[in-house]
Amino acid sequence: MSTPPVLALSGVRKEFGDHVVLDSIDLTVNQGDVVALIGASGSGKSTLLRCINLLEQLDDGQMWLSGDDISDPRVNVDTVRARIGVVFQQFNLFPHLSVLRNITLADTEVFGTPKAKAEATAMRLLERVGLADKAKAFPDRLSGGQQQRVALVRAIATNPEVLLLDEITSALDPELVGEVLDLVRTLKEDGTTIVMATHEMDFAKDVSDQVVFLDQGVICEQGSPQQIFESPTKDRTKEFLHRFN
Ligand code: ADP
Ligand code: MG
């Protein structure tokens, strides 16, 4: 038996009132893949990530995480979320907790990992990203880039099956973007499966295995970075990419 994809979406639809925000979304994400979601503001990227993380209820369609139907209304939301790592645009570290505690919290409280073990994992990860000396600091002492790197470390500390990143460099000063993207690149090299909404086209081209161009809630075009960035077939894709050149 072959292993199921890490994530599979079929016919996903989401409406807000009479506004169809996502329609007929089909997506397959295999182990170790990096998928870049691109598209104009309002095209549905964040809503799609929120649907996958069960922050929004689908109006139609199905989603599977490693073969488990997570769109079943009877699913345990907390159990599913524990299998998914998420980092948003705005730094979402807990301000009243140290960097170390931010990282260990889910591990000890959700997974019941002993504190010493969770801390050892956190310290090993902080060392890898060059932030071990910040372990005892509170988030407000860190730069935005450092905070996002801690948020990434926190998101992977519990070994999620997939990592969802929603424009994680959009709120950063330009000089801090690189250090965060470098860490995402490292996570990919480690084999992390990632679905990321991004406006960093060069990065998407460089790091992703699959690019999905969303236009008004539908997948207008999808393919390899070469296909999408070098020879897009749809006028909407060409128009969108033109803005970044
Ligand atoms: P993107 O992340 O690509 O900018 P979003 O997923 O944030 O797009 O938004 C897609 C559309 O859904 C937009 O028109 C937005 O206004 C609408 N939308 C998002 N969240 C809500 C909500 N909670 N209620 C109503 N409309 C929403
Ligand atoms: Mg968004």
CSV table of N, CA, C and O in Angstrom, one decimal, residues 179-241:
chain,number,residue,atom,x,y,z
A,179,GLU,N,16.5,36.4,6.9
A,179,GLU,CA,16.8,35.4,8.0
A,179,GLU,C,15.6,34.5,8.2
A,179,GLU,O,15.8,33.3,8.5
A,180,VAL,N,14.4,35.0,8.0
A,180,VAL,CA,13.2,34.1,8.2
A,180,VAL,C,13.1,33.1,7.0
A,180,VAL,O,12.8,31.9,7.2
A,181,LEU,N,13.3,33.7,5.8
A,181,LEU,CA,13.2,32.8,4.6
A,181,LEU,C,14.3,31.8,4.6
A,181,LEU,O,14.0,30.6,4.2
A,182,ASP,N,15.5,32.1,5.1
A,182,ASP,CA,16.6,31.1,5.2
A,182,ASP,C,16.2,30.0,6.1
A,182,ASP,O,16.5,28.8,5.8
A,183,LEU,N,15.4,30.3,7.2
A,183,LEU,CA,15.0,29.2,8.1
A,183,LEU,C,14.0,28.3,7.4
A,183,LEU,O,14.0,27.1,7.5
A,184,VAL,N,13.1,28.9,6.6
A,184,VAL,CA,12.1,28.1,5.9
A,184,VAL,C,12.8,27.2,4.9
A,184,VAL,O,12.5,26.0,4.8
A,185,ARG,N,13.8,27.7,4.3
A,185,ARG,CA,14.6,26.9,3.4
A,185,ARG,C,15.3,25.7,4.1
A,185,ARG,O,15.3,24.6,3.6
A,186,THR,N,15.8,26.0,5.3
A,186,THR,CA,16.4,24.9,6.1
A,186,THR,C,15.4,23.9,6.5
A,186,THR,O,15.6,22.7,6.4
A,187,LEU,N,14.2,24.3,6.8
A,187,LEU,CA,13.1,23.4,7.2
A,187,LEU,C,12.7,22.5,6.0
A,187,LEU,O,12.5,21.3,6.1
A,188,LYS,N,12.7,23.1,4.8
A,188,LYS,CA,12.5,22.3,3.6
A,188,LYS,C,13.6,21.2,3.4
A,188,LYS,O,13.3,20.1,3.2
A,189,GLU,N,14.8,21.7,3.6
A,189,GLU,CA,15.9,20.7,3.5
A,189,GLU,C,15.8,19.6,4.5
A,189,GLU,O,16.2,18.5,4.2
A,190,ASP,N,15.2,19.9,5.7
A,190,ASP,CA,15.0,18.8,6.7
A,190,ASP,C,13.9,17.9,6.3
A,190,ASP,O,13.6,16.9,7.0
A,191,GLY,N,13.1,18.3,5.2
A,191,GLY,CA,12.0,17.4,4.8
A,191,GLY,C,10.7,17.8,5.3
A,191,GLY,O,9.7,17.0,5.2
A,192,THR,N,10.6,19.0,5.9
A,192,THR,CA,9.3,19.5,6.4
A,192,THR,C,8.3,19.7,5.2
A,192,THR,O,8.7,20.3,4.2
A,193,THR,N,7.1,19.3,5.4
A,193,THR,CA,6.0,19.5,4.4
A,193,THR,C,5.4,20.9,4.7
A,193,THR,O,5.0,21.1,5.8
A,194,ILE,N,5.4,21.7,3.7
A,194,ILE,CA,5.0,23.1,4.0
A,194,ILE,C,4.0,23.6,2.9
A,194,ILE,O,4.1,23.4,1.7
A,195,VAL,N,2.9,24.3,3.4
A,195,VAL,CA,2.0,25.0,2.5
A,195,VAL,C,2.1,26.5,3.0
A,195,VAL,O,1.8,26.8,4.1
A,196,MET,N,2.5,27.3,2.1
A,196,MET,CA,2.8,28.7,2.5
A,196,MET,C,2.1,29.7,1.5
A,196,MET,O,2.3,29.6,0.3
A,197,ALA,N,1.4,30.7,2.1
A,197,ALA,CA,0.9,31.8,1.3
A,197,ALA,C,2.0,32.8,1.3
A,197,ALA,O,2.6,33.1,2.4
A,198,THR,N,2.4,33.3,0.2
A,198,THR,CA,3.5,34.3,0.1
A,198,THR,C,3.4,35.3,-1.0
A,198,THR,O,2.8,35.0,-2.0
A,199,HIS,N,4.0,36.4,-0.7
A,199,HIS,CA,4.2,37.4,-1.8
A,199,HIS,C,5.6,37.5,-2.2
A,199,HIS,O,6.0,38.4,-3.0
A,200,GLU,N,6.4,36.6,-1.6
A,200,GLU,CA,7.9,36.6,-2.0
A,200,GLU,C,8.1,35.7,-3.2
A,200,GLU,O,8.3,34.5,-3.1
A,201,MET,N,7.9,36.3,-4.4
A,201,MET,CA,7.9,35.5,-5.6
A,201,MET,C,9.2,34.8,-5.9
A,201,MET,O,9.3,33.6,-6.3
A,202,ASP,N,10.3,35.5,-5.6
A,202,ASP,CA,11.6,34.9,-5.9
A,202,ASP,C,11.8,33.7,-5.0
A,202,ASP,O,12.4,32.6,-5.4
A,203,PHE,N,11.4,33.9,-3.7
A,203,PHE,CA,11.5,32.8,-2.8
A,203,PHE,C,10.6,31.6,-3.2
A,203,PHE,O,11.1,30.4,-3.2
A,204,ALA,N,9.4,31.9,-3.6
A,204,ALA,CA,8.5,30.8,-4.0
A,204,ALA,C,9.1,30.0,-5.2
A,204,ALA,O,9.0,28.8,-5.3
A,205,LYS,N,9.7,30.8,-6.1
A,205,LYS,CA,10.2,30.2,-7.3
A,205,LYS,C,11.4,29.3,-6.9
A,205,LYS,O,11.6,28.2,-7.5
A,206,ASP,N,12.1,29.7,-6.0
A,206,ASP,CA,13.4,29.1,-5.6
A,206,ASP,C,13.1,27.8,-4.7
A,206,ASP,O,13.7,26.8,-4.9
A,207,VAL,N,12.1,27.9,-3.8
A,207,VAL,CA,12.0,26.9,-2.8
A,207,VAL,C,10.8,25.9,-3.0
A,207,VAL,O,10.8,24.8,-2.4
A,208,SER,N,9.8,26.3,-3.8
A,208,SER,CA,8.6,25.5,-3.8
A,208,SER,C,8.7,24.3,-4.8
A,208,SER,O,9.5,24.4,-5.8
A,209,ASP,N,8.0,23.3,-4.6
A,209,ASP,CA,7.8,22.2,-5.5
A,209,ASP,C,6.6,22.4,-6.4
A,209,ASP,O,6.5,21.8,-7.5
A,210,GLN,N,5.6,23.1,-5.8
A,210,GLN,CA,4.3,23.3,-6.5
A,210,GLN,C,3.9,24.7,-6.2
A,210,GLN,O,3.9,25.2,-5.1
A,211,VAL,N,3.4,25.4,-7.2
A,211,VAL,CA,2.9,26.7,-7.1
A,211,VAL,C,1.4,26.7,-7.4
A,211,VAL,O,1.0,26.2,-8.5
A,212,VAL,N,0.6,27.3,-6.6
A,212,VAL,CA,-0.9,27.4,-6.8
A,212,VAL,C,-1.2,28.9,-6.9
A,212,VAL,O,-1.1,29.6,-5.9
A,213,PHE,N,-1.8,29.2,-8.0
A,213,PHE,CA,-2.2,30.6,-8.2
A,213,PHE,C,-3.7,30.7,-8.0
A,213,PHE,O,-4.5,30.2,-8.8
A,214,LEU,N,-4.1,31.4,-6.9
A,214,LEU,CA,-5.5,31.6,-6.6
A,214,LEU,C,-6.0,32.9,-7.2
A,214,LEU,O,-5.3,33.9,-7.0
A,215,ASP,N,-7.1,32.8,-7.8
A,215,ASP,CA,-7.7,34.1,-8.3
A,215,ASP,C,-9.2,34.0,-8.0
A,215,ASP,O,-9.9,33.2,-8.4
A,216,GLN,N,-9.6,35.0,-7.2
A,216,GLN,CA,-11.0,35.1,-6.7
A,216,GLN,C,-11.5,33.8,-6.2
A,216,GLN,O,-12.6,33.4,-6.6
A,217,GLY,N,-10.7,33.1,-5.4
A,217,GLY,CA,-11.2,31.9,-4.7
A,217,GLY,C,-11.1,30.6,-5.5
A,217,GLY,O,-11.5,29.6,-5.0
A,218,VAL,N,-10.7,30.7,-6.7
A,218,VAL,CA,-10.5,29.4,-7.5
A,218,VAL,C,-9.0,29.3,-7.9
A,218,VAL,O,-8.3,30.3,-8.1
A,219,ILE,N,-8.6,28.0,-8.1
A,219,ILE,CA,-7.2,27.8,-8.6
A,219,ILE,C,-7.3,28.1,-10.1
A,219,ILE,O,-7.8,27.3,-10.8
A,220,CYS,N,-6.6,29.2,-10.4
A,220,CYS,CA,-6.6,29.6,-11.8
A,220,CYS,C,-5.6,28.8,-12.6
A,220,CYS,O,-5.8,28.4,-13.7
A,221,GLU,N,-4.4,28.5,-11.9
A,221,GLU,CA,-3.3,27.8,-12.6
A,221,GLU,C,-2.5,27.2,-11.5
A,221,GLU,O,-2.2,27.8,-10.5
A,222,GLN,N,-2.0,26.0,-11.7
A,222,GLN,CA,-1.1,25.4,-10.7
A,222,GLN,C,-0.1,24.5,-11.5
A,222,GLN,O,-0.4,23.9,-12.5
A,223,GLY,N,1.1,24.4,-10.9
A,223,GLY,CA,2.2,23.6,-11.5
A,223,GLY,C,3.5,23.8,-10.9
A,223,GLY,O,3.6,24.4,-9.8
A,224,SER,N,4.6,23.4,-11.5
A,224,SER,CA,5.9,23.6,-11.0
A,224,SER,C,6.2,25.1,-11.0
A,224,SER,O,5.7,25.8,-11.8
A,225,PRO,N,7.2,25.5,-10.2
A,225,PRO,CA,7.6,26.9,-10.3
A,225,PRO,C,8.0,27.3,-11.7
A,225,PRO,O,7.7,28.4,-12.1
A,226,GLN,N,8.7,26.4,-12.4
A,226,GLN,CA,9.1,26.7,-13.7
A,226,GLN,C,7.9,27.0,-14.6
A,226,GLN,O,7.9,28.0,-15.3
A,227,GLN,N,6.9,26.1,-14.5
A,227,GLN,CA,5.7,26.3,-15.4
A,227,GLN,C,5.1,27.7,-15.0
A,227,GLN,O,4.7,28.4,-15.9
A,228,ILE,N,4.8,27.9,-13.8
A,228,ILE,CA,4.0,29.1,-13.4
A,228,ILE,C,4.8,30.4,-13.6
A,228,ILE,O,4.2,31.4,-14.1
A,229,PHE,N,6.1,30.4,-13.2
A,229,PHE,CA,6.8,31.6,-13.3
A,229,PHE,C,7.4,31.9,-14.7
A,229,PHE,O,7.6,33.0,-15.1
A,230,GLU,N,7.7,30.8,-15.4
A,230,GLU,CA,8.4,31.0,-16.7
A,230,GLU,C,7.5,30.9,-17.9
A,230,GLU,O,7.7,31.6,-18.9
A,231,SER,N,6.5,30.0,-17.8
A,231,SER,CA,5.6,29.9,-18.9
A,231,SER,C,4.1,29.7,-18.5
A,231,SER,O,3.5,28.7,-18.8
A,232,PRO,N,3.6,30.8,-17.8
A,232,PRO,CA,2.2,30.7,-17.3
A,232,PRO,C,1.3,30.7,-18.6
A,232,PRO,O,1.6,31.3,-19.6
A,233,THR,N,0.2,30.0,-18.5
A,233,THR,CA,-0.7,29.9,-19.7
A,233,THR,C,-1.9,30.8,-19.6
A,233,THR,O,-2.5,31.1,-20.6
A,234,LYS,N,-2.3,31.1,-18.4
A,234,LYS,CA,-3.5,31.9,-18.2
A,234,LYS,C,-3.2,33.4,-18.2
A,234,LYS,O,-2.2,33.8,-17.5
A,235,ASP,N,-4.0,34.2,-18.8
A,235,ASP,CA,-3.8,35.7,-18.8
A,235,ASP,C,-3.8,36.2,-17.4
A,235,ASP,O,-3.0,37.1,-17.1
A,236,ARG,N,-4.7,35.7,-16.5
A,236,ARG,CA,-4.7,36.2,-15.1
A,236,ARG,C,-3.4,36.0,-14.4
A,236,ARG,O,-3.0,36.8,-13.6
A,237,THR,N,-2.8,34.8,-14.7
A,237,THR,CA,-1.5,34.5,-14.0
A,237,THR,C,-0.5,35.5,-14.5
A,237,THR,O,0.3,36.1,-13.8
A,238,LYS,N,-0.4,35.7,-15.8
A,238,LYS,CA,0.5,36.6,-16.4
A,238,LYS,C,0.4,38.0,-15.9
A,238,LYS,O,1.4,38.7,-15.5
A,239,GLU,N,-0.9,38.5,-15.8
A,239,GLU,CA,-1.1,39.8,-15.2
A,239,GLU,C,-0.6,39.9,-13.8
A,239,GLU,O,0.0,40.9,-13.4
A,240,PHE,N,-1.0,38.9,-13.0
A,240,PHE,CA,-0.6,38.9,-11.6
A,240,PHE,C,1.0,38.9,-11.5
A,240,PHE,O,1.5,39.8,-10.7
A,241,LEU,N,1.6,38.1,-12.2
A,241,LEU,CA,3.1,38.0,-12.1
A,241,LEU,C,3.8,39.2,-12.6
A,241,LEU,O,4.9,39.6,-12.1
